[in-house]
């Protein structure tokens, strides 16, 4: 009898042990849906479309839906789909002459023509697989976006390895983008242009040639290490290597030369050329994050990045965020970000470049400047999802506002609203 009981207990223990070893917590327990909305507005007086002089007024409205689907215990499929619609005084002046008959052509007045607005749509699926012990994570992703004059197709993948009881994580990711232009040159540089309103000394006859290439390729490799340093502190370091080739110039951004005569239609100066930039670029950003848990109500999050490239641009970015938990459901997010950069070797203000140069641009994004960004946000988070919408529970609501001020006169603000629902 005792022998039979012993055998029964041995088999029972083995069965229970087998159940324990085969049980796995799902990577994602249930479907999650993020709905995101943003409104962006900017203004300035250095529009690249009109050679570094003109209105930079722009508004952009973006809506994005991100769905995370658990495929099984180990795999998660994420679908990121969005659409962005913008209206721009600057881009409208690709053709400043296509507005109504009562509009005067001027770099500071938006044309009401077709180039004033555009729509960008994108889709970004990602598939992620985790090992049984959750210490190894693989991912593969794709990307496609399209707008009137530009389309992009990308693929990528990555791997993450966790060590030291998940206190250390090392990641590597690689991505490749194959982009295509549908070049929209300034109206006065297109074949067959004629307008009897042209004013200037002599005859307007720019020595303009179209670009041979209409493609742009980008390749990136990202390395990262995240480490829990103590019970209160976590840090991470990252390094990116980015290489680009192809048409890196923007076909509709004008340049005016100091050694050429000026020609106008009304108040709008006609282009001497468009920007010409090298067909390769190599970029290296390197930086890190350090987060410190001060107490149950306060966390300090810091970030720094150094950037350099072979076009002569060097930049520094530093930011601080101080989440303040004011209750079990609400957290406040004051933020500050500082940015500074040197000018690219090929940047020239309006009418500073000469026609004998190989490369030139009057895009102030490649000029020397510094910028301050101030932000504030509030988050509602309920892990129990007490609020319901149909069969989905409301997990988070995020409201954020940021104001951006650049030393060259560009200023902007962005308002974002986001929600997360779980099924």
CSV table of C-alpha atoms in Angstrom, one decimal:
chain,number,residue,atom,x,y,z
A,1,UNK,CA,0.0,0.0,0.0
A,2,UNK,CA,2.8,2.4,1.0
A,3,UNK,CA,4.6,1.6,-2.2
A,4,UNK,CA,1.5,2.3,-4.3
A,5,UNK,CA,1.0,5.7,-2.6
A,6,UNK,CA,4.7,6.6,-3.2
A,7,UNK,CA,4.4,5.8,-6.9
A,8,UNK,CA,1.2,7.8,-7.1
A,9,UNK,CA,2.8,10.8,-5.5
A,10,UNK,CA,5.8,10.6,-7.8
A,11,UNK,CA,3.6,10.6,-10.9
A,12,UNK,CA,1.5,13.4,-9.5
A,13,UNK,CA,4.6,15.5,-8.8
A,14,UNK,CA,5.9,14.9,-12.3
A,15,UNK,CA,2.6,15.9,-13.8
A,16,UNK,CA,2.4,19.1,-11.7
A,17,UNK,CA,6.0,19.9,-12.6
A,18,UNK,CA,5.3,19.4,-16.3
A,19,UNK,CA,2.3,21.8,-16.0
A,20,UNK,CA,4.5,24.4,-14.3
A,21,UNK,CA,7.3,24.3,-16.9
A,22,UNK,CA,4.9,24.5,-19.9
A,23,UNK,CA,2.9,27.5,-18.6
A,24,UNK,CA,3.9,30.8,-20.1
A,25,UNK,CA,2.6,34.2,-19.5
A,26,UNK,CA,1.4,35.8,-22.8
A,27,UNK,CA,3.6,38.6,-24.1
A,28,UNK,CA,0.4,40.6,-24.7
A,29,UNK,CA,-2.7,39.5,-22.8
A,30,UNK,CA,-5.3,41.2,-25.0
A,31,UNK,CA,-5.8,43.4,-28.0
A,32,UNK,CA,-4.8,47.1,-27.5
A,33,UNK,CA,-5.8,50.0,-29.7
A,34,UNK,CA,-4.2,53.4,-29.7
A,35,UNK,CA,-6.0,56.3,-31.3
A,36,UNK,CA,-3.7,59.4,-31.8
A,37,UNK,CA,-4.5,62.9,-33.1
A,38,UNK,CA,-2.2,65.9,-33.5
A,39,UNK,CA,-2.5,69.5,-34.7
A,40,UNK,CA,0.7,71.3,-35.7
A,41,UNK,CA,1.2,74.9,-36.7
A,42,UNK,CA,4.3,76.9,-37.5
A,43,UNK,CA,5.3,80.3,-38.9
A,44,UNK,CA,8.5,82.0,-39.9
A,45,UNK,CA,10.2,84.1,-42.6
A,46,UNK,CA,12.8,81.9,-44.2
A,47,UNK,CA,11.0,79.6,-46.5
A,48,UNK,CA,13.3,77.3,-48.5
A,49,UNK,CA,10.8,77.1,-51.4
A,50,UNK,CA,11.4,80.8,-52.0
A,51,UNK,CA,15.2,80.8,-51.5
A,52,UNK,CA,15.3,81.4,-47.8
A,53,UNK,CA,13.0,84.4,-47.8
A,54,UNK,CA,9.2,84.1,-47.4
A,55,UNK,CA,6.4,82.8,-45.3
A,56,UNK,CA,6.9,79.4,-43.5
A,57,UNK,CA,3.3,79.3,-42.4
A,58,UNK,CA,2.1,75.7,-42.2
A,59,UNK,CA,-0.6,73.6,-40.5
A,60,UNK,CA,-0.8,69.9,-40.3
A,61,UNK,CA,-3.5,67.6,-38.9
A,62,UNK,CA,-2.5,63.9,-38.3
A,63,UNK,CA,-4.7,61.0,-37.3
A,64,UNK,CA,-3.1,57.6,-36.4
A,65,UNK,CA,-4.5,54.3,-35.3
A,66,UNK,CA,-2.1,51.6,-33.8
A,67,UNK,CA,-3.5,48.1,-33.1
A,68,UNK,CA,-1.5,45.5,-31.2
A,69,UNK,CA,-2.8,42.0,-31.7
A,70,UNK,CA,-1.6,38.9,-29.6
A,71,UNK,CA,-1.3,36.2,-32.2
A,72,UNK,CA,-0.4,33.5,-29.6
A,73,UNK,CA,1.5,33.4,-26.3
A,74,UNK,CA,4.8,34.5,-28.0
A,75,UNK,CA,3.9,36.7,-31.0
A,76,UNK,CA,2.4,40.1,-31.4
A,77,UNK,CA,1.4,41.9,-34.6
A,78,UNK,CA,1.3,45.7,-34.6
A,79,UNK,CA,-0.4,47.7,-37.3
A,80,UNK,CA,0.3,51.4,-37.4
A,81,UNK,CA,-1.9,53.3,-40.0
A,82,UNK,CA,-2.1,57.0,-40.3
A,83,UNK,CA,-3.0,60.0,-42.5
A,84,UNK,CA,-1.6,63.5,-42.4
A,85,UNK,CA,-3.1,66.5,-44.2
A,86,UNK,CA,-1.2,69.8,-44.4
A,87,UNK,CA,-1.7,73.3,-45.8
A,88,UNK,CA,1.4,75.3,-46.4
A,89,UNK,CA,2.0,78.9,-47.6
A,90,UNK,CA,5.6,77.9,-48.4
A,91,UNK,CA,4.8,74.9,-50.7
A,92,UNK,CA,2.0,76.8,-52.3
A,93,UNK,CA,4.7,79.0,-53.9
A,94,UNK,CA,6.2,76.1,-55.9
A,95,UNK,CA,3.8,77.8,-58.3
A,96,UNK,CA,3.0,81.3,-57.0
A,97,UNK,CA,1.1,82.1,-60.2
A,98,UNK,CA,-1.7,79.5,-60.0
A,99,UNK,CA,-3.9,81.4,-57.5
A,100,UNK,CA,-6.9,83.5,-58.2
A,101,UNK,CA,-6.6,86.6,-60.5
A,102,UNK,CA,-6.8,88.9,-57.5
A,103,UNK,CA,-3.8,87.4,-55.7
A,104,UNK,CA,-0.5,89.1,-56.0
A,105,UNK,CA,2.6,86.9,-56.4
A,106,UNK,CA,4.7,87.2,-53.3
A,107,UNK,CA,6.9,84.9,-51.2
A,108,UNK,CA,4.9,86.2,-48.1
A,109,UNK,CA,1.5,85.4,-49.6
A,110,UNK,CA,0.2,81.9,-50.0
A,111,UNK,CA,-1.0,81.0,-53.4
A,112,UNK,CA,-4.4,79.3,-53.5
A,113,UNK,CA,-3.3,76.8,-56.1
A,114,UNK,CA,-3.1,73.1,-56.0
A,115,UNK,CA,0.4,72.9,-54.3
A,116,UNK,CA,-1.0,74.6,-51.2
A,117,UNK,CA,-2.0,71.4,-49.6
A,118,UNK,CA,-1.2,67.7,-49.7
A,119,UNK,CA,-2.1,64.4,-47.9
A,120,UNK,CA,0.4,61.8,-46.6
A,121,UNK,CA,-0.8,58.3,-45.8
A,122,UNK,CA,1.3,55.6,-44.2
A,123,UNK,CA,1.1,52.0,-43.0
A,124,UNK,CA,3.7,50.4,-40.7
A,125,UNK,CA,3.2,46.7,-39.7
A,126,UNK,CA,5.5,45.0,-37.2
A,127,UNK,CA,5.7,41.4,-36.1
A,128,UNK,CA,7.4,40.5,-32.8
A,129,UNK,CA,8.3,37.1,-31.5
A,130,UNK,CA,9.6,36.4,-27.9
A,131,UNK,CA,11.4,33.2,-26.7
A,132,UNK,CA,9.9,31.0,-24.0
A,133,UNK,CA,12.0,32.6,-21.3
A,134,UNK,CA,11.3,36.1,-22.7
A,135,UNK,CA,15.0,36.9,-22.8
A,136,UNK,CA,15.2,36.9,-26.6
A,137,UNK,CA,12.9,39.1,-28.8
A,138,UNK,CA,12.9,39.2,-32.6
A,139,UNK,CA,11.0,41.7,-34.7
A,140,UNK,CA,10.4,42.4,-38.4
A,141,UNK,CA,8.7,45.4,-39.9
A,142,UNK,CA,7.7,47.2,-43.1
A,143,UNK,CA,6.8,50.7,-44.0
A,144,UNK,CA,5.0,52.4,-46.8
A,145,UNK,CA,4.0,56.0,-47.2
A,146,UNK,CA,2.8,58.1,-50.1
A,147,UNK,CA,2.1,61.7,-50.9
A,148,UNK,CA,1.8,63.7,-54.1
A,149,UNK,CA,5.5,64.1,-54.9
A,150,UNK,CA,7.2,61.4,-52.7
A,151,UNK,CA,6.8,57.8,-51.8
A,152,UNK,CA,8.7,55.6,-49.4
A,153,UNK,CA,9.0,51.8,-49.0
A,154,UNK,CA,11.0,50.4,-46.0
A,155,UNK,CA,11.8,47.1,-44.4
A,156,UNK,CA,13.7,46.3,-41.2
A,157,UNK,CA,14.3,43.9,-38.4
A,158,UNK,CA,15.8,43.7,-35.0
A,159,UNK,CA,16.9,41.5,-32.1
A,160,UNK,CA,16.9,42.1,-28.3
A,161,UNK,CA,18.7,40.0,-25.7
A,162,UNK,CA,18.0,40.3,-22.0
A,163,UNK,CA,20.7,39.3,-19.4
A,164,UNK,CA,21.3,39.5,-15.7
A,165,UNK,CA,17.7,38.6,-14.6
A,166,UNK,CA,16.4,41.1,-17.2
A,167,UNK,CA,18.3,43.9,-15.7
A,168,UNK,CA,20.4,44.4,-18.9
A,169,UNK,CA,19.1,44.6,-22.4
A,170,UNK,CA,21.1,44.8,-25.6
A,171,UNK,CA,19.3,45.6,-28.9
A,172,UNK,CA,20.3,45.8,-32.6
A,173,UNK,CA,18.0,47.0,-35.3
A,174,UNK,CA,18.5,47.6,-39.1
A,175,UNK,CA,16.3,49.4,-41.6
A,176,UNK,CA,16.4,50.1,-45.3
A,177,UNK,CA,14.2,52.7,-47.1
A,178,UNK,CA,13.7,52.9,-50.9
A,179,UNK,CA,12.2,56.3,-51.7
A,180,UNK,CA,11.1,57.8,-55.0
A,181,UNK,CA,10.5,61.5,-56.0
A,182,UNK,CA,7.9,62.8,-58.4
A,183,UNK,CA,9.9,66.1,-58.8
A,184,UNK,CA,7.9,69.3,-58.7
A,185,UNK,CA,10.3,72.0,-59.9
A,186,UNK,CA,9.5,75.7,-59.5
A,187,UNK,CA,7.1,76.8,-62.2
A,188,UNK,CA,9.6,79.1,-63.8
A,189,UNK,CA,12.1,76.3,-64.3
A,190,UNK,CA,9.8,74.0,-66.1
A,191,UNK,CA,9.9,73.5,-69.9
A,192,UNK,CA,7.8,75.9,-71.8
A,193,UNK,CA,7.4,78.5,-69.1
A,194,UNK,CA,6.6,82.0,-70.4
A,195,UNK,CA,5.0,85.0,-68.7
A,196,UNK,CA,5.0,88.5,-70.2
A,197,UNK,CA,5.0,90.0,-66.7
A,198,UNK,CA,8.7,89.1,-66.1
A,199,UNK,CA,10.7,92.1,-65.0
A,200,UNK,CA,14.5,92.5,-64.9
A,201,UNK,CA,17.5,93.5,-66.9
A,202,UNK,CA,18.0,91.4,-70.0
A,203,UNK,CA,16.3,88.1,-70.6
A,204,UNK,CA,15.4,85.5,-67.9
A,205,UNK,CA,17.2,82.3,-69.0
A,206,UNK,CA,18.4,80.3,-66.1
A,207,UNK,CA,20.9,77.5,-66.8
A,208,UNK,CA,18.8,74.9,-65.1
A,209,UNK,CA,18.9,71.1,-65.6
A,210,UNK,CA,16.7,68.5,-64.0
A,211,UNK,CA,18.1,65.9,-61.7
A,212,UNK,CA,19.3,62.6,-63.3
A,213,UNK,CA,18.2,60.5,-60.3
A,214,UNK,CA,14.7,60.5,-58.8
A,215,UNK,CA,15.4,57.9,-56.0
A,216,UNK,CA,16.7,58.2,-52.5
A,217,UNK,CA,17.9,55.2,-50.4
A,218,UNK,CA,18.5,55.2,-46.7
A,219,UNK,CA,20.3,52.5,-44.6
A,220,UNK,CA,20.4,52.6,-40.8
A,221,UNK,CA,21.9,50.4,-38.1
A,222,UNK,CA,21.0,51.0,-34.4
A,223,UNK,CA,22.7,49.6,-31.3
A,224,UNK,CA,21.4,50.1,-27.8
A,225,UNK,CA,22.1,49.0,-24.2
A,226,UNK,CA,19.7,49.5,-21.3
A,227,UNK,CA,20.8,48.8,-17.7
A,228,UNK,CA,19.0,49.0,-14.4
A,229,UNK,CA,21.6,50.7,-12.3
A,230,UNK,CA,19.9,50.6,-8.9
A,231,UNK,CA,16.4,50.3,-7.4
A,232,UNK,CA,15.9,53.9,-8.4
A,233,UNK,CA,18.0,54.5,-11.5
A,234,UNK,CA,17.9,53.2,-15.1
A,235,UNK,CA,20.2,54.2,-17.9
A,236,UNK,CA,20.6,53.5,-21.6
A,237,UNK,CA,23.0,54.3,-24.4
A,238,UNK,CA,22.4,54.2,-28.2
A,239,UNK,CA,24.4,54.5,-31.4
A,240,UNK,CA,23.0,54.9,-34.9
A,241,UNK,CA,24.8,54.7,-38.2
A,242,UNK,CA,22.9,56.1,-41.1
A,243,UNK,CA,23.9,56.2,-44.8
A,244,UNK,CA,22.0,57.8,-47.6
A,245,UNK,CA,22.4,58.0,-51.4
A,246,UNK,CA,20.5,59.3,-54.4
A,247,UNK,CA,18.5,62.5,-54.8
A,248,UNK,CA,19.1,64.2,-51.4
A,249,UNK,CA,18.2,67.7,-52.7
A,250,UNK,CA,14.6,68.9,-52.6
A,251,UNK,CA,13.6,69.7,-56.2
A,252,UNK,CA,11.3,72.6,-55.4
A,253,UNK,CA,13.6,74.6,-53.1
A,254,UNK,CA,14.9,77.7,-54.9
A,255,UNK,CA,18.4,79.3,-54.8
A,256,UNK,CA,19.3,82.8,-55.8
A,257,UNK,CA,22.9,83.6,-56.8
A,258,UNK,CA,24.8,86.8,-56.1
A,259,UNK,CA,26.4,86.9,-59.5
A,260,UNK,CA,23.2,86.7,-61.5
A,261,UNK,CA,20.6,89.4,-62.4
A,262,UNK,CA,17.3,89.4,-60.5
A,263,UNK,CA,14.0,88.8,-62.2
A,264,UNK,CA,10.6,89.2,-60.8
A,265,UNK,CA,6.9,88.6,-61.5
A,266,UNK,CA,5.2,91.1,-59.3
A,267,UNK,CA,6.8,90.7,-55.9
A,268,UNK,CA,8.1,87.1,-56.5
A,269,UNK,CA,11.7,86.6,-57.5
A,270,UNK,CA,12.3,83.9,-60.1
A,271,UNK,CA,14.8,81.2,-59.3
A,272,UNK,CA,18.3,81.0,-60.5
A,273,UNK,CA,18.4,77.3,-59.7
A,274,UNK,CA,17.2,74.8,-57.1
A,275,UNK,CA,19.3,73.5,-54.2
A,276,UNK,CA,22.1,71.2,-55.2
A,277,UNK,CA,23.4,68.9,-52.5
A,278,UNK,CA,25.8,65.8,-52.6
A,279,UNK,CA,24.2,62.5,-53.5
A,280,UNK,CA,25.6,60.8,-50.4
A,281,UNK,CA,25.3,61.6,-46.7
A,282,UNK,CA,26.7,59.8,-43.6
A,283,UNK,CA,25.2,60.5,-40.2
A,284,UNK,CA,26.1,59.3,-36.7
A,285,UNK,CA,23.9,60.1,-33.7
A,286,UNK,CA,25.0,58.9,-30.3
A,287,UNK,CA,23.3,59.5,-26.9
A,288,UNK,CA,21.7,58.2,-23.8
A,289,UNK,CA,18.9,58.4,-21.3
A,290,UNK,CA,19.0,58.4,-17.5
A,291,UNK,CA,15.8,58.0,-15.4
A,292,UNK,CA,15.8,58.5,-11.7
A,293,UNK,CA,12.9,57.5,-9.4
A,294,UNK,CA,12.8,60.2,-6.8
A,295,UNK,CA,9.7,59.0,-4.9
A,296,UNK,CA,6.2,57.6,-5.5
A,297,UNK,CA,5.1,60.9,-6.9
A,298,UNK,CA,8.1,62.1,-8.9
A,299,UNK,CA,10.4,60.7,-11.6
A,300,UNK,CA,13.2,62.6,-13.4
A,301,UNK,CA,13.8,61.6,-17.0
A,302,UNK,CA,16.8,63.0,-18.9
A,303,UNK,CA,18.1,62.6,-22.5
A,304,UNK,CA,21.1,63.7,-24.4
A,305,UNK,CA,22.1,63.2,-28.0
A,306,UNK,CA,25.2,64.2,-30.0
A,307,UNK,CA,25.0,64.2,-33.8
A,308,UNK,CA,27.5,64.7,-36.6
A,309,UNK,CA,27.5,64.1,-40.4
A,310,UNK,CA,29.8,64.6,-43.4
A,311,UNK,CA,27.9,67.7,-44.6
A,312,UNK,CA,29.4,69.6,-41.7
A,313,UNK,CA,26.3,69.6,-39.4
A,314,UNK,CA,27.1,69.0,-35.7
A,315,UNK,CA,24.3,69.2,-33.1
A,316,UNK,CA,23.5,68.7,-29.4
A,317,UNK,CA,20.1,67.8,-28.0
A,318,UNK,CA,19.2,67.8,-24.3
A,319,UNK,CA,15.8,67.3,-22.7
A,320,UNK,CA,14.3,66.9,-19.2
A,321,UNK,CA,10.9,65.5,-18.3
A,322,UNK,CA,9.5,65.5,-14.8
A,323,UNK,CA,6.4,63.2,-14.4
A,324,UNK,CA,4.4,64.2,-11.3
A,325,UNK,CA,1.9,61.7,-10.1
A,326,UNK,CA,-0.9,63.8,-8.5
A,327,UNK,CA,-3.3,60.8,-7.8
A,328,UNK,CA,-3.6,57.1,-8.6
A,329,UNK,CA,-5.1,58.1,-12.0
A,330,UNK,CA,-3.5,61.3,-13.1
A,331,UNK,CA,0.1,62.3,-13.9
A,332,UNK,CA,1.4,65.7,-15.0
A,333,UNK,CA,4.3,65.9,-17.6
A,334,UNK,CA,6.3,69.2,-17.7
A,335,UNK,CA,9.1,69.0,-20.3
A,336,UNK,CA,11.9,71.1,-21.7
A,337,UNK,CA,14.2,70.4,-24.7
A,338,UNK,CA,17.2,72.4,-26.0
A,339,UNK,CA,18.8,72.0,-29.4
A,340,UNK,CA,21.7,73.6,-31.1
A,341,UNK,CA,23.4,72.9,-34.4
A,342,UNK,CA,26.2,74.2,-36.8
A,343,UNK,CA,25.5,75.1,-40.4
A,344,UNK,CA,26.0,72.6,-43.2
A,345,UNK,CA,29.0,73.3,-45.5
A,346,UNK,CA,26.6,74.0,-48.3
A,347,UNK,CA,24.2,76.5,-46.6
A,348,UNK,CA,24.0,80.1,-48.0
A,349,UNK,CA,21.5,82.8,-47.2
A,350,UNK,CA,19.6,84.3,-50.0
A,351,UNK,CA,21.9,85.7,-52.8
A,352,UNK,CA,25.1,84.6,-50.9
A,353,UNK,CA,25.9,81.6,-53.1
A,354,UNK,CA,27.5,82.0,-56.5
A,355,UNK,CA,26.7,80.0,-59.7
A,356,UNK,CA,30.2,78.5,-59.9
A,357,UNK,CA,29.7,76.4,-56.7
A,358,UNK,CA,28.9,72.7,-57.0
A,359,UNK,CA,26.6,72.5,-54.0
A,360,UNK,CA,24.3,75.1,-52.4
A,361,UNK,CA,21.1,75.4,-50.4
A,362,UNK,CA,19.1,78.2,-48.7
A,363,UNK,CA,17.2,75.8,-46.5
A,364,UNK,CA,17.4,77.2,-42.9
A,365,UNK,CA,17.0,73.7,-41.5
A,366,UNK,CA,20.7,73.3,-42.6
A,367,UNK,CA,21.7,76.7,-41.1
A,368,UNK,CA,23.2,77.4,-37.7
A,369,UNK,CA,20.6,77.9,-35.0
A,370,UNK,CA,19.5,76.9,-31.5
A,371,UNK,CA,16.0,76.1,-30.3
A,372,UNK,CA,14.0,75.8,-27.1
A,373,UNK,CA,10.9,73.6,-26.7
A,374,UNK,CA,8.6,73.8,-23.7
A,375,UNK,CA,5.8,71.3,-23.1
A,376,UNK,CA,3.2,70.2,-20.7
A,377,UNK,CA,1.0,67.2,-20.6
A,378,UNK,CA,-1.5,65.3,-18.5
A,379,UNK,CA,-2.1,61.5,-18.5
A,380,UNK,CA,-5.1,59.5,-17.2
A,381,UNK,CA,-4.3,55.9,-16.6
A,382,UNK,CA,-6.6,53.2,-15.2
A,383,UNK,CA,-5.1,49.7,-15.3
A,384,UNK,CA,-8.5,48.3,-14.3
A,385,UNK,CA,-10.2,50.0,-17.4
A,386,UNK,CA,-13.4,50.9,-15.5
A,387,UNK,CA,-14.6,53.1,-18.3
A,388,UNK,CA,-15.9,51.2,-21.3
A,389,UNK,CA,-16.5,51.9,-25.0
A,390,UNK,CA,-18.4,49.1,-26.6
A,391,UNK,CA,-16.4,46.0,-25.7
A,392,UNK,CA,-13.1,48.0,-25.1
A,393,UNK,CA,-11.9,49.3,-21.8
A,394,UNK,CA,-10.3,52.8,-21.6
A,395,UNK,CA,-6.7,52.4,-20.3
A,396,UNK,CA,-5.1,55.8,-20.9
A,397,UNK,CA,-5.8,59.3,-22.1
A,398,UNK,CA,-2.9,61.6,-23.0
A,399,UNK,CA,-3.1,65.4,-23.6
A,400,UNK,CA,0.1,67.2,-24.5
A,401,UNK,CA,1.1,70.7,-25.7
A,402,UNK,CA,4.5,71.9,-26.8
A,403,UNK,CA,5.8,75.2,-28.0
A,404,UNK,CA,9.0,75.4,-30.2
A,405,UNK,CA,11.0,78.6,-30.7
A,406,UNK,CA,14.0,78.7,-33.0
A,407,UNK,CA,16.7,81.5,-33.1
A,408,UNK,CA,16.2,82.1,-36.9
A,409,UNK,CA,12.6,83.2,-36.3
A,410,UNK,CA,10.7,79.9,-36.9
A,411,UNK,CA,8.2,79.2,-34.1
A,412,UNK,CA,5.6,76.4,-33.8
A,413,UNK,CA,3.3,74.6,-31.5
A,414,UNK,CA,1.8,71.1,-31.4
A,415,UNK,CA,-1.2,69.7,-29.6
A,416,UNK,CA,-1.5,65.9,-29.3
A,417,UNK,CA,-4.3,63.8,-28.0
A,418,UNK,CA,-4.0,60.0,-27.5
A,419,UNK,CA,-6.0,57.2,-26.0
A,420,UNK,CA,-5.4,53.5,-25.4
A,421,UNK,CA,-8.2,50.9,-25.3
A,422,UNK,CA,-7.9,47.3,-24.4
A,423,UNK,CA,-10.3,44.5,-25.1
